[in-house]
CSV table of C-alpha atoms and ligand atoms in Angstrom, one decimal:
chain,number,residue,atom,x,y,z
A,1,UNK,CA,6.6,19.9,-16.7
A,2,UNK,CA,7.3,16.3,-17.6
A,3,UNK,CA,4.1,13.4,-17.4
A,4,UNK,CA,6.0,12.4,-14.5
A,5,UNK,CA,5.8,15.6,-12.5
A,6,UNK,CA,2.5,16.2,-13.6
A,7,UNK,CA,1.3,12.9,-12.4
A,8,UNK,CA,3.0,12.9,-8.8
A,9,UNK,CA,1.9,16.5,-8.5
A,10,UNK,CA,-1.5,15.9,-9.0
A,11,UNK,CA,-1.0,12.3,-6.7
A,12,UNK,CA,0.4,14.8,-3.9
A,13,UNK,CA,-2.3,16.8,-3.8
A,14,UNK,CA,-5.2,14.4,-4.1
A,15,UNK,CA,-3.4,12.6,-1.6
A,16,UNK,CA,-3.4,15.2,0.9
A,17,UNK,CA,-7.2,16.1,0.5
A,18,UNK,CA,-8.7,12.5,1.2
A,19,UNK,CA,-6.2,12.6,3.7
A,20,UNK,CA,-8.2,15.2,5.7
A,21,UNK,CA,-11.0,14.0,4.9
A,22,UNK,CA,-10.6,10.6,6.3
A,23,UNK,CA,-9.3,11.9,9.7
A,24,UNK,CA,-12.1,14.6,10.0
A,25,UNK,CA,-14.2,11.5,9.3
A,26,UNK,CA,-12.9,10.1,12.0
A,27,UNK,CA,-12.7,12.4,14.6
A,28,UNK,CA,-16.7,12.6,13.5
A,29,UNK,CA,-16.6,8.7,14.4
A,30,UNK,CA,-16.6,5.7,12.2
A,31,UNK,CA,-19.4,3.8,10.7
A,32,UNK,CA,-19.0,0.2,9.6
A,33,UNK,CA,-20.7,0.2,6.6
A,34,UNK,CA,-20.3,-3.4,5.7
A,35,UNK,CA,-18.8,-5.9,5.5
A,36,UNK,CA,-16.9,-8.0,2.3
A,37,UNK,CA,-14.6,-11.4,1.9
A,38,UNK,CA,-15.5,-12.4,5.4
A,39,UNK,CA,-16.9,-11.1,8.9
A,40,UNK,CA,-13.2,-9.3,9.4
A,41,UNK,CA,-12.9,-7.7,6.3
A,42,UNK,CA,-15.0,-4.3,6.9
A,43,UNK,CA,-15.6,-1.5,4.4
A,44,UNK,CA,-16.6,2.0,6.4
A,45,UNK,CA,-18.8,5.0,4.9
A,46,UNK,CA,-15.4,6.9,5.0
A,47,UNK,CA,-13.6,4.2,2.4
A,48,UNK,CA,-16.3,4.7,0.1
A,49,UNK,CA,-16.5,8.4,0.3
A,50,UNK,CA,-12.7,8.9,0.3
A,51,UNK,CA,-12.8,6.7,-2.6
A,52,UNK,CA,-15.5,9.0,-4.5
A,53,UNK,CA,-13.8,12.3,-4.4
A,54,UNK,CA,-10.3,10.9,-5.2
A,55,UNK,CA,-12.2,9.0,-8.1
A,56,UNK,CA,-13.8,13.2,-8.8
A,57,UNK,CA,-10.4,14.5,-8.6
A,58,UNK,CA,-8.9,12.7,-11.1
A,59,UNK,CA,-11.9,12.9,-13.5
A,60,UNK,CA,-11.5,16.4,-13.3
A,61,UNK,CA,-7.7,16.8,-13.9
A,62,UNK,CA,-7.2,13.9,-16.5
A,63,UNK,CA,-10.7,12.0,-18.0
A,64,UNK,CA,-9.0,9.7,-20.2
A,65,UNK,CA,-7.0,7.5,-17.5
A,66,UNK,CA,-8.6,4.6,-16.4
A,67,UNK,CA,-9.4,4.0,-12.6
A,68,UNK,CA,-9.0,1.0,-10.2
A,69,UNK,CA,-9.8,1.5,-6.6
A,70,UNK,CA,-10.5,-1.2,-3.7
A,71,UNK,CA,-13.9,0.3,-3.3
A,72,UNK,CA,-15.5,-0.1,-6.7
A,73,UNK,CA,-13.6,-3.2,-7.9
A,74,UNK,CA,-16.1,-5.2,-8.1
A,75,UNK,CA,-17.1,-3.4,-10.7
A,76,UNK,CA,-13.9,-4.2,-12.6
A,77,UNK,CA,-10.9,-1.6,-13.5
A,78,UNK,CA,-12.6,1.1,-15.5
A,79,UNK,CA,-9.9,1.6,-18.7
A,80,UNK,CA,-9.0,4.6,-19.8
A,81,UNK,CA,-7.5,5.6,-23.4
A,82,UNK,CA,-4.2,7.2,-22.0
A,83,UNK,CA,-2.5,4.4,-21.1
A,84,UNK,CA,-2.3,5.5,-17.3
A,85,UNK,CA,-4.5,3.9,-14.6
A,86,UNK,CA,-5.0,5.1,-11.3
A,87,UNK,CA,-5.0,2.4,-8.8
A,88,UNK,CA,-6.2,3.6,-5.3
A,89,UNK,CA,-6.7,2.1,-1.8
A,90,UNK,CA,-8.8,5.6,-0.2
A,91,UNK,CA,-8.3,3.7,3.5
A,92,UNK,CA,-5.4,1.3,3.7
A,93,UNK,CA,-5.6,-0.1,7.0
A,94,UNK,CA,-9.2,0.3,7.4
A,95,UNK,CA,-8.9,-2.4,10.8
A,96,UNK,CA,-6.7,0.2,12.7
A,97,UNK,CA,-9.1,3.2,11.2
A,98,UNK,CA,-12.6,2.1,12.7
A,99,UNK,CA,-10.5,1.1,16.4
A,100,UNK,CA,-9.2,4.4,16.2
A,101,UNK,CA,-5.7,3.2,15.7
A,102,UNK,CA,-3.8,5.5,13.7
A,103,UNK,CA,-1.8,3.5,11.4
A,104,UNK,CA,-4.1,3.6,8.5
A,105,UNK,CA,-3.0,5.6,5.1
A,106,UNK,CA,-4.5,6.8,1.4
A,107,UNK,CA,-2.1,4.8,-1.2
A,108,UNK,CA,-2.6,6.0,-4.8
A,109,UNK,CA,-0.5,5.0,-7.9
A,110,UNK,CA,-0.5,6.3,-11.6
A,111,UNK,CA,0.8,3.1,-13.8
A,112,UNK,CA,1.5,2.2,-16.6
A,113,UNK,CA,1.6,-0.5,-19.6
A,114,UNK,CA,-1.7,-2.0,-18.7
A,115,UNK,CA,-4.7,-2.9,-16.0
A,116,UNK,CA,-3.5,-6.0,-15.2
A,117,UNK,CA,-0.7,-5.7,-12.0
A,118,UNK,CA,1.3,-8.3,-14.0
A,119,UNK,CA,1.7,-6.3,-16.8
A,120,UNK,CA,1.7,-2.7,-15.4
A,121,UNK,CA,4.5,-0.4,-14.6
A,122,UNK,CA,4.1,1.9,-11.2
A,123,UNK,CA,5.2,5.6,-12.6
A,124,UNK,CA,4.3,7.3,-9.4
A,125,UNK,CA,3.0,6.8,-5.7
A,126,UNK,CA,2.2,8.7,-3.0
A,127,UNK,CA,0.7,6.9,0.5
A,128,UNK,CA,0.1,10.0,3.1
A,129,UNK,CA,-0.8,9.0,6.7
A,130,UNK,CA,-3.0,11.2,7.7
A,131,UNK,CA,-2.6,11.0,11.8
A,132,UNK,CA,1.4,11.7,11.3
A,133,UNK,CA,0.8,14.0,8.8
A,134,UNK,CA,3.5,12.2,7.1
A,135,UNK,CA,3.8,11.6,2.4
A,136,UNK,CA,5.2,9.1,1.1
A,137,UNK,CA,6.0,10.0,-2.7
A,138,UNK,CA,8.0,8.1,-5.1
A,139,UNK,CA,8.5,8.9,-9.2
A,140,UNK,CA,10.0,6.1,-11.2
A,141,UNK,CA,13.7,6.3,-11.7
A,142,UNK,CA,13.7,9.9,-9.5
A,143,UNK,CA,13.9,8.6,-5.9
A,144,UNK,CA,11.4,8.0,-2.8
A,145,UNK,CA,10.7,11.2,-0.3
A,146,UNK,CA,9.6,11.4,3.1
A,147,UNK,CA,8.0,15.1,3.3
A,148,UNK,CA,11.3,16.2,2.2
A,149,UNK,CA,14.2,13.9,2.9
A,150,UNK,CA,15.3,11.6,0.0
A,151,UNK,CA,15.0,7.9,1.2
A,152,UNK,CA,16.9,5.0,1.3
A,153,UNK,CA,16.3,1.0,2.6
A,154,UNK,CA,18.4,0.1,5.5
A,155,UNK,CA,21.6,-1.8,5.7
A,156,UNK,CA,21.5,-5.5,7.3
A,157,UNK,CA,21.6,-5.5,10.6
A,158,UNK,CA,23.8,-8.2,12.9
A,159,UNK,CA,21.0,-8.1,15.4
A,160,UNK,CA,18.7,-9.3,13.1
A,161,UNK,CA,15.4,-7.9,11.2
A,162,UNK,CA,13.0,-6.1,12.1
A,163,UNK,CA,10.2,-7.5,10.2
A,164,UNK,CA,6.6,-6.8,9.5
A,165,UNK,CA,3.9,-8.9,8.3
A,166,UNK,CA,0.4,-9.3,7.8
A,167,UNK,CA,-2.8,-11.8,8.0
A,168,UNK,CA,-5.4,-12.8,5.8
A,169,UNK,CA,-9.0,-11.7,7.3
A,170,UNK,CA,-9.7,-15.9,6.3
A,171,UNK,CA,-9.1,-17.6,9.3
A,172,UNK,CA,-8.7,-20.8,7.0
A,173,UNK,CA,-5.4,-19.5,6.3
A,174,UNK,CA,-4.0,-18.5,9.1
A,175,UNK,CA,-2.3,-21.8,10.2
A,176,UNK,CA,-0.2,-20.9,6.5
A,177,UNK,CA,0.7,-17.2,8.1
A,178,UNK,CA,2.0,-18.8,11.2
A,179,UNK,CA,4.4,-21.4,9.3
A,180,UNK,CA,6.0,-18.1,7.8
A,181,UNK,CA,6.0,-16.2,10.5
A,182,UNK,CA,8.1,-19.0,11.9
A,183,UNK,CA,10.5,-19.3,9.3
A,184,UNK,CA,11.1,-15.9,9.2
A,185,UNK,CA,11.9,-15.4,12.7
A,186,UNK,CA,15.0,-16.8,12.7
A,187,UNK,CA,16.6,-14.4,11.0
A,188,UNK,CA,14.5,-11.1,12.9
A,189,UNK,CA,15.3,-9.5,15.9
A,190,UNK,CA,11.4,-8.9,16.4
A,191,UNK,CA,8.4,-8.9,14.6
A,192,UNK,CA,5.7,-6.1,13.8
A,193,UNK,CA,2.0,-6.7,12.7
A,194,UNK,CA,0.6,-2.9,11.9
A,195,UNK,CA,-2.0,-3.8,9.4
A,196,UNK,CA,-1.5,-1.1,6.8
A,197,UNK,CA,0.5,-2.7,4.0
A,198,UNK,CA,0.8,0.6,2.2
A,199,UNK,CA,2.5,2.4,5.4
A,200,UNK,CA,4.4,-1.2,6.2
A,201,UNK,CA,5.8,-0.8,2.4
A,202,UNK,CA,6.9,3.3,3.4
A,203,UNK,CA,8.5,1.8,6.5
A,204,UNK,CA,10.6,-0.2,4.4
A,205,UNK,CA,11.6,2.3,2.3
A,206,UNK,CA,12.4,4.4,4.7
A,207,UNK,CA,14.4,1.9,6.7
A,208,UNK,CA,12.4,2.0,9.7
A,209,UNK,CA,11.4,-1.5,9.2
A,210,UNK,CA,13.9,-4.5,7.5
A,211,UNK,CA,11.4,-6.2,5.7
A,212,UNK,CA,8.0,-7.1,5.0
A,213,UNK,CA,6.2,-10.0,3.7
A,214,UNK,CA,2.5,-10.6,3.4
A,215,UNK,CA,0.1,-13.3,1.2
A,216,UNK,CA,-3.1,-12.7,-0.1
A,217,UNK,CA,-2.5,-8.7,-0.8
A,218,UNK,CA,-4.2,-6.8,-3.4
A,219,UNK,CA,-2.9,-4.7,-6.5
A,220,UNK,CA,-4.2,-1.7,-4.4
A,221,UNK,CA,-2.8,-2.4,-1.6
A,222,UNK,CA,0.7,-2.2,-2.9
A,223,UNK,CA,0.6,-0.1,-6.4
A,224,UNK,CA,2.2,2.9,-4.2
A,225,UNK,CA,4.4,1.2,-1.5
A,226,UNK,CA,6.3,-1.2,-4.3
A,227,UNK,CA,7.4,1.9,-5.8
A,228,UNK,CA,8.8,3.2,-2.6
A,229,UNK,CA,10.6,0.2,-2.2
A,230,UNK,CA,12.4,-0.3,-5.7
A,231,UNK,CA,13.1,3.7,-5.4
A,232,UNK,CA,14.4,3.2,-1.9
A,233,UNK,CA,17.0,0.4,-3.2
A,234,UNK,CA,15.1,-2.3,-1.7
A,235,UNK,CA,13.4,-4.8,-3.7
A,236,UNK,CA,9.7,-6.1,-4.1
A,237,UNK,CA,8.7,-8.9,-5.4
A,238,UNK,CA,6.1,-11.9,-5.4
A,239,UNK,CA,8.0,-15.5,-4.3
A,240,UNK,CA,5.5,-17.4,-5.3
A,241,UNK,CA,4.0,-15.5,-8.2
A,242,UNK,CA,1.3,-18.4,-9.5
A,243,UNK,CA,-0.1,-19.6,-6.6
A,244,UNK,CA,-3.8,-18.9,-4.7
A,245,UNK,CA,-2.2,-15.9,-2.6
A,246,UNK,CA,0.8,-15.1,-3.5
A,247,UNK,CA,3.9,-14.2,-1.5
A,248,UNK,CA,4.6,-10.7,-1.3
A,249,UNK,CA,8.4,-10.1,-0.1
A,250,UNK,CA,9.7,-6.5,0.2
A,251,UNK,CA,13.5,-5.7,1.8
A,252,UNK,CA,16.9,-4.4,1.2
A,253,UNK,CA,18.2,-6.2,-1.5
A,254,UNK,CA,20.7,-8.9,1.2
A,255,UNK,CA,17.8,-9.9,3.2
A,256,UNK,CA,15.2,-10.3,0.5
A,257,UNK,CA,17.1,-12.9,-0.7
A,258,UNK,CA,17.8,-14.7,2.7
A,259,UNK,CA,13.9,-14.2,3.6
A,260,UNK,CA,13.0,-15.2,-0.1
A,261,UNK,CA,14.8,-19.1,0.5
A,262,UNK,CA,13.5,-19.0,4.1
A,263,UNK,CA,9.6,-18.5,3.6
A,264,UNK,CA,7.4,-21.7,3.0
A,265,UNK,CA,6.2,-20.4,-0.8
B,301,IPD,C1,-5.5,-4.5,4.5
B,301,IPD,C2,-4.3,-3.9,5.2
B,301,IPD,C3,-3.7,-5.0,6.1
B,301,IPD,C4,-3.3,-6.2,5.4
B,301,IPD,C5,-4.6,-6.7,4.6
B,301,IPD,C6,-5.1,-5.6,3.7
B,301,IPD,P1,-7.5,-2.8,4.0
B,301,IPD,O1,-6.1,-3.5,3.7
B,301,IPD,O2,-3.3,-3.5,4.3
B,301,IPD,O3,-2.5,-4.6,6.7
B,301,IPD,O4,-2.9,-7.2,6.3
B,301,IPD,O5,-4.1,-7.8,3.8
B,301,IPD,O6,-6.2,-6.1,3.0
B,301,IPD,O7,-8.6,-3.8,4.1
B,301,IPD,O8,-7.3,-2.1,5.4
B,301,IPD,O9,-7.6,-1.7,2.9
B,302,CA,CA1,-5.8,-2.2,1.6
């Protein structure tokens, strides 16, 4: 078995567990546990618990990666001697999870080449949505899977895009968000805010979406989904790489360039 296989294998299957775990959390009902960057950025007992046994798993199966996940990063990346870090969001979409709206997902990443997201290389990543019982996997240079169909960004459309997006939880930077959303409209056909970037990233790749572009976004938040993209033909990238919250643009590779002129950077 190559590192690769091993890796997404093991992904997979860790995937899957917090998986049921967060939705039989759930269905037991939600907890906000706290609360962290502002009033609307909420952490529940769930995040932190999914966060724990994924953090168990892979301590069991391979002890000398190193380990970032959204939940304990304040604590700073724990490095590893292997030269693979885990990088984990346990509840992407943790808005949607404590309404009860089921577009939330577990996103977890094996990369490569360093702890710093400028330097790293994503190897693997798998984002499972527990409430469609849909997987997301990707493997670098191997392809991007839904369950098991092979998949593939989608063609422009003459309508227009279908786009997604996303919003900071500071409100002082909404007025920014808006003056994108505008520029981008004129080349969609309608917009989507779903508030999981991990499962907005999948819906790119699997070419249910056209695009999506977001500022502000974490390393966990995308460590999975960008590799779903690049394997899906699309491309990822950040448009404004240097500046407070950076751009994040994913797309086919026509449109990322139109949308990547268009947006205010
Ligand atoms: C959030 C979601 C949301 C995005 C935010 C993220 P969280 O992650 O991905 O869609 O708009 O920027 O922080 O807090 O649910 O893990
Ligand atoms: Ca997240």
């Amino acid at each position: 078995m190559t590192q690769t296989t091993e890796l997404l294998e093991l992904a997979t299957d860790i995937a899957r567990e917090a998986g049921e775990l967060a939705a039989r959390r759930r269905r037991d009902g939600v907890e906000i546990a706290a609360t962290k960057s502002s009033l609307a950025d909420i952490v529940t007992e769930a995040d932190r618990e999914v966060e724990v046994l994924i953090r168990e798993r892979l301590i069991e199966a391979r002890p000398d990666d190193g380990f970032l996940g959204e939940e304990s990063a304040a604590g700073g990346v724990s490095e590893g001697t292997s030269g693979i870090t885990w990088v984990v969001d346990p509840i992407d979409g943790t808005v949607n999870y404590a309404a009860g709206i089921p577009f939330y997902a577990v996103s977890i990443a094996a990369v490569s080449g360093g702890v710093d997201p400028r330097t790293w290389t994503t190897q693997v990543g798998v984002v499972a949505a527990p409430a469609t019982s849909e997987l997301f996997r990707a493997a670098r240079g191997e392809g991007a899977w839904l369950d098991g169909r092979r998949l593939a960004v989608a063609e422009r459309n003459p309508a227009g895009a279908l786009i997604a997006t996303g919003f900071g939880y500071d409100a002082r930077t909404h007025a920014g968000d808006l003056a994108s959303l505008t520029a981008a409209f004129a080349y969609a056909r309608d917009m989507r805010r779903m508030g999981s970037a991990a499962l907005d990233l999948a819906a790119v790749a699997a070419g249910r979406i056209d695009a999506y572009f977001e500022r502000g976004l974490n390393p966990w938040d995308v460590a999975a989904g960008e590799l779903l993209v690049t394997e899906a033909g699309g491309r990822f990238g950040w448009i404004s790489p240097d500046g407070a919250r950076p751009m994040m643009l994913a797309a086919g590779p026509e449109l990322f360039g139109v949308l990547a002129d268009a947006l205010p950077v």
